[in-house]
Every structure is written in structure tokens, then in C-alpha cells.
CSV table of N, CA, C and O in Angstrom, one decimal:
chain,number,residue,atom,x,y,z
A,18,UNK,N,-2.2,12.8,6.9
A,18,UNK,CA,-2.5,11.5,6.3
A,18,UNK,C,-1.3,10.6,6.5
A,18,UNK,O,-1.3,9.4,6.7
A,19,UNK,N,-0.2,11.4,6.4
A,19,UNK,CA,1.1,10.5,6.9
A,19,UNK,C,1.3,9.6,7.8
A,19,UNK,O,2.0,8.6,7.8
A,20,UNK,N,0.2,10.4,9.0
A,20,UNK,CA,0.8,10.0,10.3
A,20,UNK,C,-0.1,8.7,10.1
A,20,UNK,O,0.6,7.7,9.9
A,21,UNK,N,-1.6,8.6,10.0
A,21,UNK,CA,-2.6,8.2,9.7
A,21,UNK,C,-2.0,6.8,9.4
A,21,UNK,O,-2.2,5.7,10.0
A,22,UNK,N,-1.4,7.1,8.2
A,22,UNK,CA,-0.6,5.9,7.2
A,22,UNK,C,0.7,5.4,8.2
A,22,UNK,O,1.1,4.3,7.9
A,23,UNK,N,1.1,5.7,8.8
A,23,UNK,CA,2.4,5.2,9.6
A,23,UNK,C,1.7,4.3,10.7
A,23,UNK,O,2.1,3.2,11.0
A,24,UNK,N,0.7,4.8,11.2
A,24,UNK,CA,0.2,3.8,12.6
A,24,UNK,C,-0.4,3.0,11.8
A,24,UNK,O,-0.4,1.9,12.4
A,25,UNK,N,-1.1,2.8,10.4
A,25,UNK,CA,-1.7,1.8,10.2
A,25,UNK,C,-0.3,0.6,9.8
A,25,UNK,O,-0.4,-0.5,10.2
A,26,UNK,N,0.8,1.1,9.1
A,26,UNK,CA,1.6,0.5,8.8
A,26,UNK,C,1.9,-0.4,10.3
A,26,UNK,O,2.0,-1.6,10.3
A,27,UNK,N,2.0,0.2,11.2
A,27,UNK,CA,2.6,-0.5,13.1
A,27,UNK,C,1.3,-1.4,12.9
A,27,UNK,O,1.4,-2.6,12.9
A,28,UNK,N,0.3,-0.9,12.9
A,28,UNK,CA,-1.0,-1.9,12.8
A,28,UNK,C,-0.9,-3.5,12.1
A,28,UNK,O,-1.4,-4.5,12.6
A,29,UNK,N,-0.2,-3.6,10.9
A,29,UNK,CA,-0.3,-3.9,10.0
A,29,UNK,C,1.0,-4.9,10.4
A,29,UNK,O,0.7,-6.0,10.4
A,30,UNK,N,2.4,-4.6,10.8
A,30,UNK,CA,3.2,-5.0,11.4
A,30,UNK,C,2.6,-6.4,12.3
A,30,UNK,O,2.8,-7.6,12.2
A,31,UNK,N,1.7,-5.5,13.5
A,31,UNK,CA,1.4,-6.3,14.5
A,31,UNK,C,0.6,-7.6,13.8
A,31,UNK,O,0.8,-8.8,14.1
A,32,UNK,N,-0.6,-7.2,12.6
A,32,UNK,CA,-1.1,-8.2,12.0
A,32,UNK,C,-0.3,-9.2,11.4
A,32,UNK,O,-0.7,-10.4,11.2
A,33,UNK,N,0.8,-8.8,11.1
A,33,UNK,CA,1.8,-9.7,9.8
A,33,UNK,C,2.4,-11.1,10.8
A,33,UNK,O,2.3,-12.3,10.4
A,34,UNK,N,3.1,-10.5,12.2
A,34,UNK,CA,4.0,-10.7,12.9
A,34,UNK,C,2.9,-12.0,14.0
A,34,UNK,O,3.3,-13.0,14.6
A,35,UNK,N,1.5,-11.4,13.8
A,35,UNK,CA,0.6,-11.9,14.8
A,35,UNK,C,0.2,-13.2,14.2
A,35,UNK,O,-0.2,-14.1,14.9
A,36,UNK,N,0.3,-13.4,12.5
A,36,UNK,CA,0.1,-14.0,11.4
A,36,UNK,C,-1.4,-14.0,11.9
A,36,UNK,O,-1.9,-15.0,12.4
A,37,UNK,N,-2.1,-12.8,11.7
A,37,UNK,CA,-3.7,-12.6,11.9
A,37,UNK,C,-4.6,-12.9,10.1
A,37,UNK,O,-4.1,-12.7,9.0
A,38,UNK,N,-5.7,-13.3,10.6
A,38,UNK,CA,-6.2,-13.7,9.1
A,38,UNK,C,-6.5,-12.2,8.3
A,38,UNK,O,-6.7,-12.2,7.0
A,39,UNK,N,-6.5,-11.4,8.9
A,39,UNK,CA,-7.3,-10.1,8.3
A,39,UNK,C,-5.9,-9.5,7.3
A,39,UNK,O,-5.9,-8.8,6.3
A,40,UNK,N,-4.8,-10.0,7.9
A,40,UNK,CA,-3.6,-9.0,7.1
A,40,UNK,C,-3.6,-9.2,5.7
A,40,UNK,O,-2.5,-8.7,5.3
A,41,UNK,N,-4.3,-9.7,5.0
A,41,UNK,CA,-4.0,-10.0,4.0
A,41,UNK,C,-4.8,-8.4,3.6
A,41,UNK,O,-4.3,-7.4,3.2
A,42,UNK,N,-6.4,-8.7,3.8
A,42,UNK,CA,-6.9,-7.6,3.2
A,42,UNK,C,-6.5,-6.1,3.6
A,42,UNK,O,-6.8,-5.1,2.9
A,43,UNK,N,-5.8,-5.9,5.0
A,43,UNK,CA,-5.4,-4.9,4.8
A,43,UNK,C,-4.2,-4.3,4.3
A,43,UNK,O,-4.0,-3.1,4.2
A,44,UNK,N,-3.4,-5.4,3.8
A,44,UNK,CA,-1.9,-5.2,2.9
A,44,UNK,C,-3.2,-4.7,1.6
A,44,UNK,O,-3.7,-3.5,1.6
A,45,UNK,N,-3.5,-5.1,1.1
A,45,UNK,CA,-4.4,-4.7,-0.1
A,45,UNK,C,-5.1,-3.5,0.1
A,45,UNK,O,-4.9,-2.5,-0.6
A,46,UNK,N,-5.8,-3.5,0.8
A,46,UNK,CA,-6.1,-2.1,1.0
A,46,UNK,C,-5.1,-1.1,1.1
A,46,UNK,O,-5.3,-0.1,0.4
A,47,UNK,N,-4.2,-1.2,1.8
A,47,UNK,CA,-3.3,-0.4,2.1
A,47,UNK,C,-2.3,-0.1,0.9
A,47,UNK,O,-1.8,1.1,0.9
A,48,UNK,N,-1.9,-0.7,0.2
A,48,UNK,CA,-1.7,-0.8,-1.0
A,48,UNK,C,-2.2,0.1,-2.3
A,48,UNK,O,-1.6,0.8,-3.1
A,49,UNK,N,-3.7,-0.4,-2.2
A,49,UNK,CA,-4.6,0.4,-3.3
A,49,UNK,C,-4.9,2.3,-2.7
A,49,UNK,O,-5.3,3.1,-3.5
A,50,UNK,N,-4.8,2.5,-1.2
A,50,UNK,CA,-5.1,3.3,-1.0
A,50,UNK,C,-3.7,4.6,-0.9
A,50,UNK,O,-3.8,5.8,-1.1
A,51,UNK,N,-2.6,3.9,-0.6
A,51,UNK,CA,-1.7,4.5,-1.0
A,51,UNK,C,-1.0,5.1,-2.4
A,51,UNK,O,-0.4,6.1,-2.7
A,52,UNK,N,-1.2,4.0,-3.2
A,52,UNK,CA,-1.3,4.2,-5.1
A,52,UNK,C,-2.3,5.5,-5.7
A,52,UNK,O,-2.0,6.2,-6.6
A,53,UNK,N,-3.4,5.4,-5.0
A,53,UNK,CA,-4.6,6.4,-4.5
A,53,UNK,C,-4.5,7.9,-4.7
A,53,UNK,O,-4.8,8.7,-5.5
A,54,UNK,N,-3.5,7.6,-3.1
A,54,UNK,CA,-2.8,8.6,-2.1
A,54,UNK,C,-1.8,9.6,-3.3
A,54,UNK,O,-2.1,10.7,-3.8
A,55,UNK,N,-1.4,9.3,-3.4
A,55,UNK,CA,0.0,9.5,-4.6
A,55,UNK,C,-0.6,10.0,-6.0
A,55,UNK,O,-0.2,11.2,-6.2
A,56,UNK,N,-1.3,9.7,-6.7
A,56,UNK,CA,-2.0,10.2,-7.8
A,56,UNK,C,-2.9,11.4,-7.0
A,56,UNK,O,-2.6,12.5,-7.3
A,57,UNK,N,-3.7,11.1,-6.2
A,57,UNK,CA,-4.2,12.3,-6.0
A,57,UNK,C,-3.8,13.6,-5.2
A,57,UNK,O,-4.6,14.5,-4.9
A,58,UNK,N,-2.5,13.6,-4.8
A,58,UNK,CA,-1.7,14.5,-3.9
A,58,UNK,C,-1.4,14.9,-5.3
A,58,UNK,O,-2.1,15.8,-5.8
A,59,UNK,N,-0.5,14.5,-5.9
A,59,UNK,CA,-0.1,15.3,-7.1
A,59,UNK,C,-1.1,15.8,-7.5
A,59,UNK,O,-1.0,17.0,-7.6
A,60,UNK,N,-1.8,15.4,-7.8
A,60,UNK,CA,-2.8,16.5,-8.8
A,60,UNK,C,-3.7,17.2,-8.1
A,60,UNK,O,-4.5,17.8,-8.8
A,61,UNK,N,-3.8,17.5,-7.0
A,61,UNK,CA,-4.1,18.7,-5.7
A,61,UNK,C,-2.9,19.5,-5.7
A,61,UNK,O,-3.2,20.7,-5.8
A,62,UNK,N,-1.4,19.3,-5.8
A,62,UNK,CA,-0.3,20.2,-5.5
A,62,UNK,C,-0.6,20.9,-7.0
A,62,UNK,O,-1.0,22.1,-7.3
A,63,UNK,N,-0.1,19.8,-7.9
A,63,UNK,CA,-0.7,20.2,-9.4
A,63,UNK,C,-1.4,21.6,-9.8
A,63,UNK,O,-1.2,22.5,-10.6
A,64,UNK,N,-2.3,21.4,-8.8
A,64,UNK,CA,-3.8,22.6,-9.0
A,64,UNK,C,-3.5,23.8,-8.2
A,64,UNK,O,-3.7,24.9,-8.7
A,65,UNK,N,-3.0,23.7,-7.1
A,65,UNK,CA,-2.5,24.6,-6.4
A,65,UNK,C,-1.1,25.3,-6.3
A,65,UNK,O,-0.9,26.2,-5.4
A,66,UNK,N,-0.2,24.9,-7.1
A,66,UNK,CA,1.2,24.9,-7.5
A,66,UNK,C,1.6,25.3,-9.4
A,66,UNK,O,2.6,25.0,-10.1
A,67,UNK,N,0.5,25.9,-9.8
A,67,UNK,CA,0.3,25.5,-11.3
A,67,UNK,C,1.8,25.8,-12.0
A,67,UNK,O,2.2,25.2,-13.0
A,68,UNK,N,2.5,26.5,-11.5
A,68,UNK,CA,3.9,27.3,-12.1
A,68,UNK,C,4.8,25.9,-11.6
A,68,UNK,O,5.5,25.4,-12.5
A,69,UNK,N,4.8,25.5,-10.8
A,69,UNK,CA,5.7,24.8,-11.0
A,69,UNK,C,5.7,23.2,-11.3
A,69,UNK,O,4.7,22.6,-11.0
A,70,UNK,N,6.6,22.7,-11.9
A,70,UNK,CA,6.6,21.0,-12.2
A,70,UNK,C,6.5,20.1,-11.1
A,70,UNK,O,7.4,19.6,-10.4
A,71,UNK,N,5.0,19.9,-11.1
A,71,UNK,CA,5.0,18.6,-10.0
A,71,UNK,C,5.3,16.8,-10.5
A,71,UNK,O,6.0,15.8,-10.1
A,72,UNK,N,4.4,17.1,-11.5
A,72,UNK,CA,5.0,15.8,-12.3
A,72,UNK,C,6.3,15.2,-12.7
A,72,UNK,O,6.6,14.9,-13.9
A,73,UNK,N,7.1,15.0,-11.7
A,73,UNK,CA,8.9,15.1,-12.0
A,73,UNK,C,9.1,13.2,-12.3
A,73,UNK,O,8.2,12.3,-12.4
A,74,UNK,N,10.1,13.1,-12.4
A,74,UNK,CA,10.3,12.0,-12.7
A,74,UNK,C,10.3,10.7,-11.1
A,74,UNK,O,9.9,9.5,-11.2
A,75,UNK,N,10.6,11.2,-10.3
A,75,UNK,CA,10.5,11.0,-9.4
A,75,UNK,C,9.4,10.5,-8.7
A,75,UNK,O,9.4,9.5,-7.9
A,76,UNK,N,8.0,11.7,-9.0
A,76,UNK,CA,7.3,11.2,-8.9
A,76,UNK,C,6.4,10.1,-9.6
A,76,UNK,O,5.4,9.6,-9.1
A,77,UNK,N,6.9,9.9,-10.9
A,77,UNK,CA,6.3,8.4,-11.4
A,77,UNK,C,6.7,7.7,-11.5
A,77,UNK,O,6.1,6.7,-12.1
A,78,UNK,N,8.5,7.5,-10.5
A,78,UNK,CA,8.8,6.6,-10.2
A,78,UNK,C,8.0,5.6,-8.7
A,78,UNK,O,7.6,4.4,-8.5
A,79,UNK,N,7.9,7.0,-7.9
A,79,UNK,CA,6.8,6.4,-6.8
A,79,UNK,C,5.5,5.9,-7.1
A,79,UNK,O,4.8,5.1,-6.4
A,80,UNK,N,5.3,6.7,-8.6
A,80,UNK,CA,3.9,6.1,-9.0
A,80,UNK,C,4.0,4.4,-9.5
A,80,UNK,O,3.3,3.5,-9.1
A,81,UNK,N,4.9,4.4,-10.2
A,81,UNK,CA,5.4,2.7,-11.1
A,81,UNK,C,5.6,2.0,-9.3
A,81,UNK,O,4.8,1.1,-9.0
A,82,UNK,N,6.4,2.3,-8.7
A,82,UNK,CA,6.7,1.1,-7.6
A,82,UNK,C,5.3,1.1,-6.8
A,82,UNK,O,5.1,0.1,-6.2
A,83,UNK,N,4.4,2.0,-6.6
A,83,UNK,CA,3.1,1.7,-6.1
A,83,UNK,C,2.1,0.6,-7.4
A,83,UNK,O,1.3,-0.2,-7.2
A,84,UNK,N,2.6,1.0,-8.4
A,84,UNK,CA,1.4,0.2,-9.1
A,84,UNK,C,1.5,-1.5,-9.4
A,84,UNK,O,0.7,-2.4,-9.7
A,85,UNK,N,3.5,-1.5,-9.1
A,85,UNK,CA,4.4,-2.5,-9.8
A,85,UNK,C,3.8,-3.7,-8.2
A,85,UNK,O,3.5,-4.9,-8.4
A,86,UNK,N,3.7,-2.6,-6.6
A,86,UNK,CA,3.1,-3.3,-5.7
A,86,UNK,C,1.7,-3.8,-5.8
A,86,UNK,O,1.4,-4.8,-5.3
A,87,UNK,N,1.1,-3.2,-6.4
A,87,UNK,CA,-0.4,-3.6,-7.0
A,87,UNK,C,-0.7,-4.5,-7.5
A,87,UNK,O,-1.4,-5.5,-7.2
A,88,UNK,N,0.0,-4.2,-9.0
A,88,UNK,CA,-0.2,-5.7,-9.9
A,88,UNK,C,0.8,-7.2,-9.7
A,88,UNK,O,0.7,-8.1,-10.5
A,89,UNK,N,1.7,-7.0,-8.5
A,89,UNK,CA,2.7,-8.4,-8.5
A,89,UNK,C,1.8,-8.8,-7.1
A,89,UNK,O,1.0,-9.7,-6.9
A,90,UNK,N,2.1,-8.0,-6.3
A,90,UNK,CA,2.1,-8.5,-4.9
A,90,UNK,C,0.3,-8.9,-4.5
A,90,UNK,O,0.1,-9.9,-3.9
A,91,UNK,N,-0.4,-8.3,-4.6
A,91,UNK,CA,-2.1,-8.1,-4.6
A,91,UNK,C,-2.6,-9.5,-5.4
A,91,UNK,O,-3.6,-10.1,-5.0
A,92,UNK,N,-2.0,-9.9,-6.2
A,92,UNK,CA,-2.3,-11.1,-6.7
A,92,UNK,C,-2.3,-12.3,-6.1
A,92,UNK,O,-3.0,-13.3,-5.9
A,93,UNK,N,-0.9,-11.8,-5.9
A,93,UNK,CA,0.2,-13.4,-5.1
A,93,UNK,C,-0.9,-13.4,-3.8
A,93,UNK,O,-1.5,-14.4,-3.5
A,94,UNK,N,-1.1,-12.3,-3.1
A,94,UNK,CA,-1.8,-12.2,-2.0
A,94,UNK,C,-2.9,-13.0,-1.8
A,94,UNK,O,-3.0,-13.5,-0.7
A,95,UNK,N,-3.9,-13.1,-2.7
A,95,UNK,CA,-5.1,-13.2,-3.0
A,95,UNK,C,-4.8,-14.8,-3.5
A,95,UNK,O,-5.9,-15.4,-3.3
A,96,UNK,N,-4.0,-15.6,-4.0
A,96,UNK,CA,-4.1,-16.7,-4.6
A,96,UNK,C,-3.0,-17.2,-4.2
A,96,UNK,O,-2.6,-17.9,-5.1
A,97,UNK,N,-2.1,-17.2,-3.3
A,97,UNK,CA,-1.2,-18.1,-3.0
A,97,UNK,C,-1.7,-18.7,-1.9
A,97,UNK,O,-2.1,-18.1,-1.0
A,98,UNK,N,-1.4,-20.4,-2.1
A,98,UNK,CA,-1.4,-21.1,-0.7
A,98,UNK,C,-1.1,-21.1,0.9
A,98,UNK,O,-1.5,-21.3,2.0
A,99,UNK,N,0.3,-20.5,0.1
A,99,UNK,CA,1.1,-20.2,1.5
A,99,UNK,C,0.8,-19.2,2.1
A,99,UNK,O,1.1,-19.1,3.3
A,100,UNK,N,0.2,-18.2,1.6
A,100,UNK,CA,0.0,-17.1,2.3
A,100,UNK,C,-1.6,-17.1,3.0
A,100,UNK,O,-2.0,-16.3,3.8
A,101,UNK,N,-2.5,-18.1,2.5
A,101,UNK,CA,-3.3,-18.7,2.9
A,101,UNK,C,-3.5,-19.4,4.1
A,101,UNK,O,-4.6,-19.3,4.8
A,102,UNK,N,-2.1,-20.4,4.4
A,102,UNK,CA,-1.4,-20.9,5.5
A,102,UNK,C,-1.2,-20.4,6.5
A,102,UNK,O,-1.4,-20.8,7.7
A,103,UNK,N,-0.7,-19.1,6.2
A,103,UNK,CA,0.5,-18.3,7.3
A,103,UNK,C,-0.8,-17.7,8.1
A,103,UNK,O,-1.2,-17.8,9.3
A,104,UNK,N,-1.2,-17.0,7.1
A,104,UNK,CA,-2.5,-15.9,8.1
A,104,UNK,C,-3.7,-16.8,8.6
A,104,UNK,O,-4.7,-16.7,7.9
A,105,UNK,N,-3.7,-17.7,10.0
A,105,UNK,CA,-4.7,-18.8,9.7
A,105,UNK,C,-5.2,-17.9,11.6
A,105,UNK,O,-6.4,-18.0,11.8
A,106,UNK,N,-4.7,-17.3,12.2
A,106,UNK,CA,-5.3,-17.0,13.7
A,106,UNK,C,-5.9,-15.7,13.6
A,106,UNK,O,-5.4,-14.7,13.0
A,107,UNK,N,-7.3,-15.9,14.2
A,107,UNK,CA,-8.4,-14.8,14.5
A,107,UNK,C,-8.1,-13.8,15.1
A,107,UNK,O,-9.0,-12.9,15.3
């Protein structure tokens, strides 16, 4: 799923850089699906790992800066002008 997630990230690049209209919704998606990604890896390792501590601190720090990208950035996305502006070619 890494790899999966790295070529969409180059994908995602080329949409940013291309200022394509679609990048918006796939920063969002990409976003919600990785926040996703992260809660449910843990609690698969979780299940299969029972002896040891998956839930470290660490990992809810990855959890907070995925969600912290969720609730700031996904907004601004969705309701700012400028970003309205930028992504205007098909």
C-alpha cells in the first residue's frame, strides 16, 4: 500500500504543479484515506501482535498530524478562493 501511496503522491505532484482542477479532490481524498490507512494498520498489527505495544506515542502523534491535516487543510481546500483560482486547467 506504500508503494500504491507514493505513485499517487508523484500523481498528485504532477496535478499540483499542472495546477489541474481535480487536485483539490484528490489532496482530500488522499488525506482522509491515509488518516484511514494509519488507524487501521494499527489495529490489524494490534490484533496480530497482541504482546506487544502498538499504540506508542508515536503513533498518535502520526495520528494527530493526519487528523490536524484533515481538519485545517481539507477546509481551507474546499472554501478558499485562491485555491479555487490556482486549480482552473482540465
Amino acid at each position: 500500500i506504500h508503494c500504491i501511496m507514493f505513485v499517487v503522491l508523484l500523481y498528485m505532484a504532477y496535478l499540483f504543479f499542472s495546477k489541474k482542477r481535480v487536485f483539490p479532490k484528490y489532496y482530500i481524498g488522499y488525506a482522509l484515506f491515509s488518516f484511514a490507512f494509519i488507524v487501521g494498520d494499527s489495529f490489524a498489527v494490534s490484533m496480530i501482535l497482541s504482546k506487544d505495544e502498538v499504540f506508542t506515542d508515536e503513533l498518535y502523534m502520526k495520528m494527530g498530524i493526519a487528523a490536524a491535516t484533515i481538519l485545517i487543510w481539507c477546509p481551507y481546500i474546499l472554501r478558499s478562493k485562491r485555491v479555487k483560482n490556482t486549480f482552473v486547467n482540465d
